[in-house]
mmCIF file of the C-alpha atoms, coordinates in Angstrom:
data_MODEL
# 
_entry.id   MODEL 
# 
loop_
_atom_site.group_PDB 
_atom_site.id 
_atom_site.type_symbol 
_atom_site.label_atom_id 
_atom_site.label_alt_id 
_atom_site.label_comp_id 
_atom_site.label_asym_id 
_atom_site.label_entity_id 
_atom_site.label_seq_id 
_atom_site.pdbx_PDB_ins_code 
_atom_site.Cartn_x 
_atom_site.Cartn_y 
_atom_site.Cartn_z 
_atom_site.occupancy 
_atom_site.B_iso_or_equiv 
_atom_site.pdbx_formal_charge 
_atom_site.auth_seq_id 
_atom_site.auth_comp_id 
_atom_site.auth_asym_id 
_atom_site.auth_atom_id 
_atom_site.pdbx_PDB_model_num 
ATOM 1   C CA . UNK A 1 1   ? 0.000  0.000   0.000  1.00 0.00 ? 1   UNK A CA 1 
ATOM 2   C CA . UNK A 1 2   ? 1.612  3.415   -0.989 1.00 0.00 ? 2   UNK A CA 1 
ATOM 3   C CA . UNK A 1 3   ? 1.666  6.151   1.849  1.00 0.00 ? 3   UNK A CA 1 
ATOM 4   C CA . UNK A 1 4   ? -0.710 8.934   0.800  1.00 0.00 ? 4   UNK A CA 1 
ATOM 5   C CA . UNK A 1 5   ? 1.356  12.405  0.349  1.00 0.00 ? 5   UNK A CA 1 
ATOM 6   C CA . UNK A 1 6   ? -1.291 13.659  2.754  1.00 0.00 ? 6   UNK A CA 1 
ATOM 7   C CA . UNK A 1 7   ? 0.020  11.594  5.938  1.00 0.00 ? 7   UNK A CA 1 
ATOM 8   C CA . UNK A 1 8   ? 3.531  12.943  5.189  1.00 0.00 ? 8   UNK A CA 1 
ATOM 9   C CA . UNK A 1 9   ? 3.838  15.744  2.997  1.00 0.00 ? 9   UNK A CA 1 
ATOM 10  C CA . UNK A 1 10  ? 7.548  16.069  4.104  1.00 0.00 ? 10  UNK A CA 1 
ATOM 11  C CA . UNK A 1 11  ? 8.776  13.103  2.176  1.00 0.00 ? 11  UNK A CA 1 
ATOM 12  C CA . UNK A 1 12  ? 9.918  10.091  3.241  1.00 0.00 ? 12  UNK A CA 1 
ATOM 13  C CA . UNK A 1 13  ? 12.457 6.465   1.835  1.00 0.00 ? 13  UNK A CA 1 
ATOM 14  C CA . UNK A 1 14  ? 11.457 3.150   2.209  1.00 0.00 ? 14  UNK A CA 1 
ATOM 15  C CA . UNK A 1 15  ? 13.303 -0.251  2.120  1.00 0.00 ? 15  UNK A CA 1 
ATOM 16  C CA . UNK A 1 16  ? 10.689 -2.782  1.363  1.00 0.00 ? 16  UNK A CA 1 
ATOM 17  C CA . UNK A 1 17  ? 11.692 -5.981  3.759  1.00 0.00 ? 17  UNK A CA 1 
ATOM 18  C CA . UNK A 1 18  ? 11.390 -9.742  2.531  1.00 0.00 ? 18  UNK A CA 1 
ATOM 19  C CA . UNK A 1 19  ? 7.574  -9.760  3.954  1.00 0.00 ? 19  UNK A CA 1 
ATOM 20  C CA . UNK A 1 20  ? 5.043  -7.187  3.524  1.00 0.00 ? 20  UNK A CA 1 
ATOM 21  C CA . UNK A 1 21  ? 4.069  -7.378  7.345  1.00 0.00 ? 21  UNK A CA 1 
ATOM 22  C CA . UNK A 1 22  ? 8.237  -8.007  8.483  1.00 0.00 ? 22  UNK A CA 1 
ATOM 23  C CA . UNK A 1 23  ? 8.793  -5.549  11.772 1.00 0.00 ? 23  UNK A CA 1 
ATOM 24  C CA . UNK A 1 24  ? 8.678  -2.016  10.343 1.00 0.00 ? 24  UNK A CA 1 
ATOM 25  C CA . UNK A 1 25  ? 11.588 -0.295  11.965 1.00 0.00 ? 25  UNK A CA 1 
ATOM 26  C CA . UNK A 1 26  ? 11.420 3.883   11.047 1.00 0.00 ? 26  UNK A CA 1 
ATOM 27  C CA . UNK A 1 27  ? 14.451 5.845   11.629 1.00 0.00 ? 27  UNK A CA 1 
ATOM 28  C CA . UNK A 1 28  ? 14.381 9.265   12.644 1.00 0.00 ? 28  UNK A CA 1 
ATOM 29  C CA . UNK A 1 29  ? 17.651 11.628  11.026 1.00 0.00 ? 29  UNK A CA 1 
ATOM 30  C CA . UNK A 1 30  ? 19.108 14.118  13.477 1.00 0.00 ? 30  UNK A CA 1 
ATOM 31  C CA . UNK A 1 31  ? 19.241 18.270  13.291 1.00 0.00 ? 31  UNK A CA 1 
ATOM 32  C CA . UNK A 1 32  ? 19.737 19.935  10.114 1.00 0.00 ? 32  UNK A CA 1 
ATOM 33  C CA . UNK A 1 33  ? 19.870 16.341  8.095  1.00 0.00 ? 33  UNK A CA 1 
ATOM 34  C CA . UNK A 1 34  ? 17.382 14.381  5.974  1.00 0.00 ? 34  UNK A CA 1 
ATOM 35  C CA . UNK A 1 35  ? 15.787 11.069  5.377  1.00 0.00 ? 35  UNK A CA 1 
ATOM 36  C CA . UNK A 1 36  ? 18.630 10.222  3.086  1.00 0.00 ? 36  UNK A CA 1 
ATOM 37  C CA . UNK A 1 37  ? 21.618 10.568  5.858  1.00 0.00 ? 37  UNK A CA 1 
ATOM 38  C CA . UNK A 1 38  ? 20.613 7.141   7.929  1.00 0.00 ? 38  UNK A CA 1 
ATOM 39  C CA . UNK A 1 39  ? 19.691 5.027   4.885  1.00 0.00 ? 39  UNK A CA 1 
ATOM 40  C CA . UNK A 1 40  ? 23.000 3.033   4.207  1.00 0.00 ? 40  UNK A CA 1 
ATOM 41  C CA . UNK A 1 41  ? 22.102 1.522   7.650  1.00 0.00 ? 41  UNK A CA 1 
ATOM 42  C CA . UNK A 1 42  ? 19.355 -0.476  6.830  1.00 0.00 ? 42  UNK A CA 1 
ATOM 43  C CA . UNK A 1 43  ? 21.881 -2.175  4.412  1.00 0.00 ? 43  UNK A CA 1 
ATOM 44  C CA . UNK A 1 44  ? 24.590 -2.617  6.216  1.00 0.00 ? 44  UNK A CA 1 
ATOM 45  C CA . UNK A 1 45  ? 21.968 -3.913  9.270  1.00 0.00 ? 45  UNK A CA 1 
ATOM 46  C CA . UNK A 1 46  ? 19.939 -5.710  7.596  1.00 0.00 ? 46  UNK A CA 1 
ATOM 47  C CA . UNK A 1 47  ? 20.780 -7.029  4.473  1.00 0.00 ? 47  UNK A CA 1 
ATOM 48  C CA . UNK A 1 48  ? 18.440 -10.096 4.687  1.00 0.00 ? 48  UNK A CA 1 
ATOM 49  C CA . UNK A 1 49  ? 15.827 -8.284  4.938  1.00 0.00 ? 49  UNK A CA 1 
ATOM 50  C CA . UNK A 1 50  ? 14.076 -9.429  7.825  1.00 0.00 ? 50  UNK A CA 1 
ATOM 51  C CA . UNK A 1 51  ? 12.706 -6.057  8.431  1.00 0.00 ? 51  UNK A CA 1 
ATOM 52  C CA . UNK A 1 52  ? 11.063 -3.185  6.433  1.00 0.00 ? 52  UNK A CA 1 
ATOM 53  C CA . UNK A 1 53  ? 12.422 -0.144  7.000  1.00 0.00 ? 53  UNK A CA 1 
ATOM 54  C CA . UNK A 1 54  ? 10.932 3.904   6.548  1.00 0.00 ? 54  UNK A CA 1 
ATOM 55  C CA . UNK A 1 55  ? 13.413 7.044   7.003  1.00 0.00 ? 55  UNK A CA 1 
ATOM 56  C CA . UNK A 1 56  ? 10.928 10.366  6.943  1.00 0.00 ? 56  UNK A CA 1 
ATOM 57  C CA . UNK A 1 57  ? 11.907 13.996  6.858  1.00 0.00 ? 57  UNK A CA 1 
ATOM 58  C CA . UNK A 1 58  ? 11.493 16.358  9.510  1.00 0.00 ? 58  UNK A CA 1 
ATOM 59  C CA . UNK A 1 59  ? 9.646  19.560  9.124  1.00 0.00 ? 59  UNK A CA 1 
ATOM 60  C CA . UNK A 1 60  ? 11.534 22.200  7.798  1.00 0.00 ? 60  UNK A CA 1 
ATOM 61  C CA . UNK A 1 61  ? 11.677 25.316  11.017 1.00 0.00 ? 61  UNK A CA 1 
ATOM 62  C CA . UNK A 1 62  ? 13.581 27.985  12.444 1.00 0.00 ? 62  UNK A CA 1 
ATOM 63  C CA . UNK A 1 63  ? 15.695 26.634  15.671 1.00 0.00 ? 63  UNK A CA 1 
ATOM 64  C CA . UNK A 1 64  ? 16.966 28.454  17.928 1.00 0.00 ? 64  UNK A CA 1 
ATOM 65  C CA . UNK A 1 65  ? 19.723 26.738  18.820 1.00 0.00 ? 65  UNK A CA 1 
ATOM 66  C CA . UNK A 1 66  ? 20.406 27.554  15.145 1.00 0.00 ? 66  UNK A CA 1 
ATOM 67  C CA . UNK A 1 67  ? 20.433 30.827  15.429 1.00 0.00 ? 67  UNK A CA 1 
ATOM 68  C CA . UNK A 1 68  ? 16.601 31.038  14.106 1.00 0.00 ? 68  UNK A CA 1 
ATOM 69  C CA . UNK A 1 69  ? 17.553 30.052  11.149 1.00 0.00 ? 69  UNK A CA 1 
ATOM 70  C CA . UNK A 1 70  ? 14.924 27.451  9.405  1.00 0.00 ? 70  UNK A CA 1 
ATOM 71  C CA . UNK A 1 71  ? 16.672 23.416  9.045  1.00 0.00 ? 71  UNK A CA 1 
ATOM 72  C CA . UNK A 1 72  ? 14.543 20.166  8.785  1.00 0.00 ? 72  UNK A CA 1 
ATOM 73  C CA . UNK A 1 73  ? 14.050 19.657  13.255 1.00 0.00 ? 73  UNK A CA 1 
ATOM 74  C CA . UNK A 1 74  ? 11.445 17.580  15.306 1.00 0.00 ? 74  UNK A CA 1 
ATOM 75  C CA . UNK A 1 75  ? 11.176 20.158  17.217 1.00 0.00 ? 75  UNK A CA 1 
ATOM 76  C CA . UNK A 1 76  ? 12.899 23.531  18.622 1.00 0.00 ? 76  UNK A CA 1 
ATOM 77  C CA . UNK A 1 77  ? 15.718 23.585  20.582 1.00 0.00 ? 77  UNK A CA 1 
ATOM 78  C CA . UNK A 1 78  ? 16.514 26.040  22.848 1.00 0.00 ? 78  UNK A CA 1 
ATOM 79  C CA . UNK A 1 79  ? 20.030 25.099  24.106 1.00 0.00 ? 79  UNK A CA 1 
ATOM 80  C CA . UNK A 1 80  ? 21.713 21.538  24.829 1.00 0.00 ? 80  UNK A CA 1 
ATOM 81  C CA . UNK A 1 81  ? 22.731 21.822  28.527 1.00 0.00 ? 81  UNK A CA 1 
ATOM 82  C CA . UNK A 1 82  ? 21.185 20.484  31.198 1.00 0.00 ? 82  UNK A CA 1 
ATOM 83  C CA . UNK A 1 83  ? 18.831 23.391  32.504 1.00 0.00 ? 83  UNK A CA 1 
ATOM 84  C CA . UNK A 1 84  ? 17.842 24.621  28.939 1.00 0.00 ? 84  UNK A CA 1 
ATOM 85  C CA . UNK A 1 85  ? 14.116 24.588  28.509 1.00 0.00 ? 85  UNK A CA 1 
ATOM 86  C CA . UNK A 1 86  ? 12.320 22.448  26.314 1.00 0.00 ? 86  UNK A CA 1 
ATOM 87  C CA . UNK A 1 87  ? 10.200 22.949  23.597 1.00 0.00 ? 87  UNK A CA 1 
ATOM 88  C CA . UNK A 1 88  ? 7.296  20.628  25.083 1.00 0.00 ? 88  UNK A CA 1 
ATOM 89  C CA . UNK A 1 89  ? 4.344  21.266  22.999 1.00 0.00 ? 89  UNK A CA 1 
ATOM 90  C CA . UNK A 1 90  ? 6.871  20.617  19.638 1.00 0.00 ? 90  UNK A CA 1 
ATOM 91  C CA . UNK A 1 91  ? 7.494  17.079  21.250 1.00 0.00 ? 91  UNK A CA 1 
ATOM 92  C CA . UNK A 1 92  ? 3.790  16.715  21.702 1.00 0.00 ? 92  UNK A CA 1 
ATOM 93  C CA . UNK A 1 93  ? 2.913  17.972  18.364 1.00 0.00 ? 93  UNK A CA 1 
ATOM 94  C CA . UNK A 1 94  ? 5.286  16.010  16.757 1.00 0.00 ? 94  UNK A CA 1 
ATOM 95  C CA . UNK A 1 95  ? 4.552  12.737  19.095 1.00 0.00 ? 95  UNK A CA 1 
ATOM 96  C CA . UNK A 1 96  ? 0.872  12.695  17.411 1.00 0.00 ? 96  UNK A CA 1 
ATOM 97  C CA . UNK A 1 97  ? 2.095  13.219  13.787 1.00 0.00 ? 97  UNK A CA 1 
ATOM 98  C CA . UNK A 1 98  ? 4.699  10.328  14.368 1.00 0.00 ? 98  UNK A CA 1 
ATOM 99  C CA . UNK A 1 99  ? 1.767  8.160   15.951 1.00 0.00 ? 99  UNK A CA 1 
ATOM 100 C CA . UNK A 1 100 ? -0.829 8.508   12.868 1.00 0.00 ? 100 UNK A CA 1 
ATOM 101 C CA . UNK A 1 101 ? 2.679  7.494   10.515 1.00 0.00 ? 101 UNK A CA 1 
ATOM 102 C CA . UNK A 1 102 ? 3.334  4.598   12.565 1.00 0.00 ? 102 UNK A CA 1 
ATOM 103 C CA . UNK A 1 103 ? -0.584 3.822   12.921 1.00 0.00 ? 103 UNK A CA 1 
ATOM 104 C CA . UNK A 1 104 ? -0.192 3.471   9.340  1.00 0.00 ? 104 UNK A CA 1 
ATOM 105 C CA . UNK A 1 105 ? 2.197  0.885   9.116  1.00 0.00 ? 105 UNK A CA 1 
ATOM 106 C CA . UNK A 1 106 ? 1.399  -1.217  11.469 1.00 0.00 ? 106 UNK A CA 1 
ATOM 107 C CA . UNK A 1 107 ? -2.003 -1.259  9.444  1.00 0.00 ? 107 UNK A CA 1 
ATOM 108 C CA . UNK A 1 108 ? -0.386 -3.571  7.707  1.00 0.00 ? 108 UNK A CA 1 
ATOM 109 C CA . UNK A 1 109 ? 0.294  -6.135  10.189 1.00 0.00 ? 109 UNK A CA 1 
ATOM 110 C CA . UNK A 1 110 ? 4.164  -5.078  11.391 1.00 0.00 ? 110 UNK A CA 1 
ATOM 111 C CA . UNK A 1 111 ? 5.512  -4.092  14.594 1.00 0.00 ? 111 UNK A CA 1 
ATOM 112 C CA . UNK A 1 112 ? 7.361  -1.064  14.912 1.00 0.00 ? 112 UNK A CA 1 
ATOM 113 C CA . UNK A 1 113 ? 10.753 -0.227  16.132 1.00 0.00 ? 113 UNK A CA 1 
ATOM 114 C CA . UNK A 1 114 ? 11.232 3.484   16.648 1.00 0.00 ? 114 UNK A CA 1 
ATOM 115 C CA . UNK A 1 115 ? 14.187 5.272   16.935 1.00 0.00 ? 115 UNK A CA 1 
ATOM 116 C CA . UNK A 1 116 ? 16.815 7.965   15.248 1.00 0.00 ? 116 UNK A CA 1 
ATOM 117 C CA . UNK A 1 117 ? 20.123 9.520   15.633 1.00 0.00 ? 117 UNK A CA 1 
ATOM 118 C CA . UNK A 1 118 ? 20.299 12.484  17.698 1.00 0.00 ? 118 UNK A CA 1 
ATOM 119 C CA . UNK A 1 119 ? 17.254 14.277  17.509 1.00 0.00 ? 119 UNK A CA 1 
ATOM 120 C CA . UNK A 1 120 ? 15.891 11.907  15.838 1.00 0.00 ? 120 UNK A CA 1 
ATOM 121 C CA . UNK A 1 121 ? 16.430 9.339   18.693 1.00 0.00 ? 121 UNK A CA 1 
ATOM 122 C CA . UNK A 1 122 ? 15.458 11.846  21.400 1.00 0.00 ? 122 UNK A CA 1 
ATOM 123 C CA . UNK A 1 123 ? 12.258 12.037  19.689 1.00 0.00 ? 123 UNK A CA 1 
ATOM 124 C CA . UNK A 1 124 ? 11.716 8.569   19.459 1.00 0.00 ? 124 UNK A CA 1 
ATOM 125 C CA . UNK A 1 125 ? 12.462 8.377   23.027 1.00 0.00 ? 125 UNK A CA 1 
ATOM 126 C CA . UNK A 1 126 ? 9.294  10.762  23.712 1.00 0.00 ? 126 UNK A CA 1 
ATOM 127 C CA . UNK A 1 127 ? 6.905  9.384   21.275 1.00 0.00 ? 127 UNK A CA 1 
ATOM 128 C CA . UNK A 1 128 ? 7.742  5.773   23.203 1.00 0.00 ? 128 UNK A CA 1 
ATOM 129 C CA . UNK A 1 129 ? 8.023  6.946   26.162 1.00 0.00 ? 129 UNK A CA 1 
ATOM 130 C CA . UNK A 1 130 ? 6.090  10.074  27.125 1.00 0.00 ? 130 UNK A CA 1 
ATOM 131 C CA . UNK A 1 131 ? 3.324  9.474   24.646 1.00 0.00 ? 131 UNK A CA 1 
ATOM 132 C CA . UNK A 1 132 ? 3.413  5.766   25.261 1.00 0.00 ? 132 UNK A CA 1 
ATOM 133 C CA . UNK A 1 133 ? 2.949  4.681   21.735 1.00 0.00 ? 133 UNK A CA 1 
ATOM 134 C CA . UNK A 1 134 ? 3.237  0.922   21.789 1.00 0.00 ? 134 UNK A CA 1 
ATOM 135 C CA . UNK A 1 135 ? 6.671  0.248   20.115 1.00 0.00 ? 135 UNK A CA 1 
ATOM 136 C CA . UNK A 1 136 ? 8.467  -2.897  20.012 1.00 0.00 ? 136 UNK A CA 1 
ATOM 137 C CA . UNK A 1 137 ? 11.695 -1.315  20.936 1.00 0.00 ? 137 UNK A CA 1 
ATOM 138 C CA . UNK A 1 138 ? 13.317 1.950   20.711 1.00 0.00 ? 138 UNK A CA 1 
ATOM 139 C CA . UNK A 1 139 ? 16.598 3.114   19.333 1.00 0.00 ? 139 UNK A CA 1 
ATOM 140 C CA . UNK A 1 140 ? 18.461 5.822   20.921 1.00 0.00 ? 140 UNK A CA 1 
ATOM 141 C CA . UNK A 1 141 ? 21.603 6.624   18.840 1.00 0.00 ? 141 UNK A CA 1 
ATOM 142 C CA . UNK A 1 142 ? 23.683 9.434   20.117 1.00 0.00 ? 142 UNK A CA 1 
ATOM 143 C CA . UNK A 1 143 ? 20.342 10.798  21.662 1.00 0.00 ? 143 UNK A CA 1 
ATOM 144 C CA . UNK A 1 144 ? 19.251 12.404  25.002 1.00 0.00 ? 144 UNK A CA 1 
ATOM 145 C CA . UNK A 1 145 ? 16.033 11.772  26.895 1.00 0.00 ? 145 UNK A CA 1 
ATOM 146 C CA . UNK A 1 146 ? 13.927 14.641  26.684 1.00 0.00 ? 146 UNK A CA 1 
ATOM 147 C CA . UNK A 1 147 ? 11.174 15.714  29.428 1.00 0.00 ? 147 UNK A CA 1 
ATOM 148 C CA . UNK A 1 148 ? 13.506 13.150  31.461 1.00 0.00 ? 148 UNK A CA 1 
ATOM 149 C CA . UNK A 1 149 ? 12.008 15.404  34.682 1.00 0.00 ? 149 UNK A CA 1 
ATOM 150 C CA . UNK A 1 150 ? 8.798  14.233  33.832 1.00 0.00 ? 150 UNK A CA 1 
ATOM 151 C CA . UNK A 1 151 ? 9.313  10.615  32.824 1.00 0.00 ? 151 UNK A CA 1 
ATOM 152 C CA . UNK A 1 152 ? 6.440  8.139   33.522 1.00 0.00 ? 152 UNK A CA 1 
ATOM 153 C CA . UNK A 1 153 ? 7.302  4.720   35.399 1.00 0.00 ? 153 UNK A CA 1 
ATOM 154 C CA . UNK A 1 154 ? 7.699  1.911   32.939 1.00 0.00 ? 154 UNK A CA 1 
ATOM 155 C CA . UNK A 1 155 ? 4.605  -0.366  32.556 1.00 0.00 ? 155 UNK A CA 1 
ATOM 156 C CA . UNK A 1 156 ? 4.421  -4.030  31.419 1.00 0.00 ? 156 UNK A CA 1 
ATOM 157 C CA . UNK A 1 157 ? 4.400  -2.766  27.880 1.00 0.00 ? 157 UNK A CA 1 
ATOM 158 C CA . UNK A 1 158 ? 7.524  -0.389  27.611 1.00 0.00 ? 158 UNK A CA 1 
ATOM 159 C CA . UNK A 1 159 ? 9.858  -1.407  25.155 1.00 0.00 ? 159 UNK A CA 1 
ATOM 160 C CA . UNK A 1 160 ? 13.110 -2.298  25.913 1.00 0.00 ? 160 UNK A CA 1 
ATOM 161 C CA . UNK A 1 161 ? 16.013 0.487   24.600 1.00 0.00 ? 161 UNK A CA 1 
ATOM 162 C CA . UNK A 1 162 ? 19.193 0.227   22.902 1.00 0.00 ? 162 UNK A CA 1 
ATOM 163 C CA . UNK A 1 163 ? 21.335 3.197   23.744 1.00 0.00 ? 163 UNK A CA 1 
ATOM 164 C CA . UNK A 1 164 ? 24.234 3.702   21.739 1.00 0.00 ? 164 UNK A CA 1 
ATOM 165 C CA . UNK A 1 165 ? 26.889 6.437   22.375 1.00 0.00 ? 165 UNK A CA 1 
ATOM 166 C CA . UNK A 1 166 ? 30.207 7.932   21.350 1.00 0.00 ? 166 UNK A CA 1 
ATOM 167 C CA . UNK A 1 167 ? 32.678 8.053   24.518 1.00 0.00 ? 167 UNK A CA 1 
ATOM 168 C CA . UNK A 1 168 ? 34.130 11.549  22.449 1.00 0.00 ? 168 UNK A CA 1 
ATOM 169 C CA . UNK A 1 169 ? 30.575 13.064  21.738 1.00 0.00 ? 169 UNK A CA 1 
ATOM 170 C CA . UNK A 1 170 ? 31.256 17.280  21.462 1.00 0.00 ? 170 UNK A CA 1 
ATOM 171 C CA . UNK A 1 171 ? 27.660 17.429  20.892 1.00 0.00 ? 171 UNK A CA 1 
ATOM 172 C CA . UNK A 1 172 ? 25.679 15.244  22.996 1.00 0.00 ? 172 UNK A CA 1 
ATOM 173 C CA . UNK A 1 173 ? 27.938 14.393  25.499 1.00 0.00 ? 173 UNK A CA 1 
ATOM 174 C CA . UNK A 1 174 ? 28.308 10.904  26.783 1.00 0.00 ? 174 UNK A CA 1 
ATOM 175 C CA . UNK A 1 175 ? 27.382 11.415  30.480 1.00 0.00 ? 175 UNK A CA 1 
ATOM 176 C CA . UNK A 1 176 ? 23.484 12.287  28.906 1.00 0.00 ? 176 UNK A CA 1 
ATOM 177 C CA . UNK A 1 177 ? 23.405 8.863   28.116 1.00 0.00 ? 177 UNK A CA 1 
ATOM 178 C CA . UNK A 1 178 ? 24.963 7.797   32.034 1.00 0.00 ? 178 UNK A CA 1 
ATOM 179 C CA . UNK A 1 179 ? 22.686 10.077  33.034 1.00 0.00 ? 179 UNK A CA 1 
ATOM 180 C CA . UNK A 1 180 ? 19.697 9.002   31.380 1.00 0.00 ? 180 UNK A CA 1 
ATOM 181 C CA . UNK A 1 181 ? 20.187 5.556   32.388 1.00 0.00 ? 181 UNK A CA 1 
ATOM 182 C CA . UNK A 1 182 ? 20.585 6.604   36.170 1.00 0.00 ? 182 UNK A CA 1 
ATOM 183 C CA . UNK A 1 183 ? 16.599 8.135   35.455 1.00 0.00 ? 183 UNK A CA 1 
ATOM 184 C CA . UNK A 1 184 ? 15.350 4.838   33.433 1.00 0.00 ? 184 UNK A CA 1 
ATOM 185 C CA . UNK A 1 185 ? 16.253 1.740   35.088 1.00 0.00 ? 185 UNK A CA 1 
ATOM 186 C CA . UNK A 1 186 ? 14.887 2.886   38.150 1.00 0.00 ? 186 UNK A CA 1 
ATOM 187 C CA . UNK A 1 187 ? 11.455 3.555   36.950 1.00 0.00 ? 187 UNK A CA 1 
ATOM 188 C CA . UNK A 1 188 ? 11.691 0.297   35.512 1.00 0.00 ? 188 UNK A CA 1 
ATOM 189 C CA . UNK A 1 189 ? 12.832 0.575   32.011 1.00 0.00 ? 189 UNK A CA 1 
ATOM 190 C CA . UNK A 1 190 ? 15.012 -1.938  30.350 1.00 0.00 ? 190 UNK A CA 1 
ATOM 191 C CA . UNK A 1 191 ? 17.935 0.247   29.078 1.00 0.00 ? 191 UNK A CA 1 
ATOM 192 C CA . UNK A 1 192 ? 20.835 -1.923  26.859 1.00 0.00 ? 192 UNK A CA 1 
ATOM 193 C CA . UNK A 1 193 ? 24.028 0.439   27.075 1.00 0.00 ? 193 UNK A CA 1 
ATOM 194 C CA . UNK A 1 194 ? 26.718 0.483   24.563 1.00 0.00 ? 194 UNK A CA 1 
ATOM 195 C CA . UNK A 1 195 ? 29.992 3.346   24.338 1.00 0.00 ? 195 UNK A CA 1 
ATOM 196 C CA . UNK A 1 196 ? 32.452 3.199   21.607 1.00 0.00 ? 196 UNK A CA 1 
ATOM 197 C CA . UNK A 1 197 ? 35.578 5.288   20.815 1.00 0.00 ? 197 UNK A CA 1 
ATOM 198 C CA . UNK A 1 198 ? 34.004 8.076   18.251 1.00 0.00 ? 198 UNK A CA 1 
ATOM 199 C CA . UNK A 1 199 ? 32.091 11.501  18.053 1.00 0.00 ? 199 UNK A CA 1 
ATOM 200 C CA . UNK A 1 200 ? 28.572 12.804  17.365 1.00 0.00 ? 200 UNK A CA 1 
ATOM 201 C CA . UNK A 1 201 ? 28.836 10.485  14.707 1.00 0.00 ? 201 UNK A CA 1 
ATOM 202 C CA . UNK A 1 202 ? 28.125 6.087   14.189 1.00 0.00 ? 202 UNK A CA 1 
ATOM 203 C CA . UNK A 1 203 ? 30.741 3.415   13.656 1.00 0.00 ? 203 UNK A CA 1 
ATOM 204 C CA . UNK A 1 204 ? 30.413 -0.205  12.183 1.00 0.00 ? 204 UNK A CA 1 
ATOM 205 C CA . UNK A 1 205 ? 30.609 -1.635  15.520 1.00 0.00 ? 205 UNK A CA 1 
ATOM 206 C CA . UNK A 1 206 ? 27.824 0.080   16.387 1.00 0.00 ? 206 UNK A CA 1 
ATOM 207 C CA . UNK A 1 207 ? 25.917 -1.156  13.552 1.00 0.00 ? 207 UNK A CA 1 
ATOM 208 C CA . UNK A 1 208 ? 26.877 -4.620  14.341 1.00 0.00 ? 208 UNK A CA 1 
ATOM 209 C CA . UNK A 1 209 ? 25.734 -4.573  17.978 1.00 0.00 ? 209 UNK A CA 1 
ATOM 210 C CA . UNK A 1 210 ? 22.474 -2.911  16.900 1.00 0.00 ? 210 UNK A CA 1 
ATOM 211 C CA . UNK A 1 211 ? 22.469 -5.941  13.676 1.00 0.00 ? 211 UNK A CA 1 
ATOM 212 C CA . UNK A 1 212 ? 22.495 -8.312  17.014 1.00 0.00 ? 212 UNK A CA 1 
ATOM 213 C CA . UNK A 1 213 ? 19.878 -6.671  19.424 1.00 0.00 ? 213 UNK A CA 1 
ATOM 214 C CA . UNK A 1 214 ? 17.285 -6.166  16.272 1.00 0.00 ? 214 UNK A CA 1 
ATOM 215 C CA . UNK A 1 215 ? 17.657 -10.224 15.666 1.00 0.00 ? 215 UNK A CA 1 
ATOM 216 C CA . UNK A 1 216 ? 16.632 -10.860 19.441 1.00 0.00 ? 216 UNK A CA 1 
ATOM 217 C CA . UNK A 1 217 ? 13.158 -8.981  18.660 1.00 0.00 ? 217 UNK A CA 1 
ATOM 218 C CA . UNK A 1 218 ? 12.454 -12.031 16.402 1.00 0.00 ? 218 UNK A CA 1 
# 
């Protein structure tokens, strides 16, 4: 079934997996990027095919972390340290638009595995989290939890989280991911941790532990 322009006028890639109801796994980019900067992953991840795969665009807005200038963002943000505010009702907005896309596909019988580098996995985080959108598992690549004041306790149905993080981040450094887990896994959330020796950026190994902990979702 083709995804009517209307749902996501934005644009988005697909990678078609072996089945037409395989997991769906949708992969958000990070700040300033596109749909077309996390692609290569599904290849190098999952080259059987075992899973379908969707890579959307964000809006295009003016951040103001950016300087106001207009990029393609989930939502605004406002600074990147610790006591910056958030732009809460972006999340939120954003959270239902990503809900009615992934309401979508699993209309067709699949899963869905949310996550995204960056941004993109911060905002996975909420719509999972936060919003409580029934995921299979969330991927949190380089990310940070937003709201992570306000996080809910895990319930029976949060998904479990693969965290992935560079031990040399200059963006996101990697004590938001130390620190997120300190929040999570006492509320109850079932966080699996990984550092390796690289930037804001991803490495192979990274790939290959995230090829692993998608095959345990079956």
């Amino acid at each position: 079934m083709p995804l009517i322009h209307d749902l996501w006028p934005e644009g988005l890639l697909t990678r078609p997996g072996r089945d037409v109801d395989a997991p769906c796994v949708v992969l958000l980019h990070g700040l300033g990027a596109s749909m077309e900067d996390l692609v290569g992953v599904a290849d190098f991840v999952d080259p059987e095919g075992r899973f379908r795969w969707i890579f959307p665009n964000a809006p295009v807005r003016p951040v103001r972390i950016n300087g106001g200038r207009p990029v393609r963002a989930w939502y605004d943000i406002y600074g990147l340290d610790s006591h910056s505010a958030e732009d809460v009702e972006g999340l939120q907005g954003m959270a239902r638009r990503l809900s009615a896309l992934l309401d979508h596909e699993a209309g067709k019988g699949s899963s869905i595995i949310l996550g995204g580098f960056s941004q993109g996995g911060a905002m996975s985080l909420y719509t999972a989290l936060h919003v409580s959108y029934a995921t299979k598992a969330v991927l949190a690549l380089s990310a940070y939890l937003p709201s992570r004041t306000h996080l809910p306790a895990a319930t029976a149905k949060s998904p479990p989280i693969f965290w992935a993080h560079g031990k040399q981040d200059a963006v996101l450094p990697f004590s938001y991911m130390e620190i997120a887990q300190q929040i999570m896994e006492p509320l109850g959330y079932a966080v699996s941790t990984h550092h390796y020796p690289m930037d804001h950026t991803l490495c192979e190994d990274e790939l290959l532990d995230l090829r692993a902990f998608l095959y345990t979702l079956g």
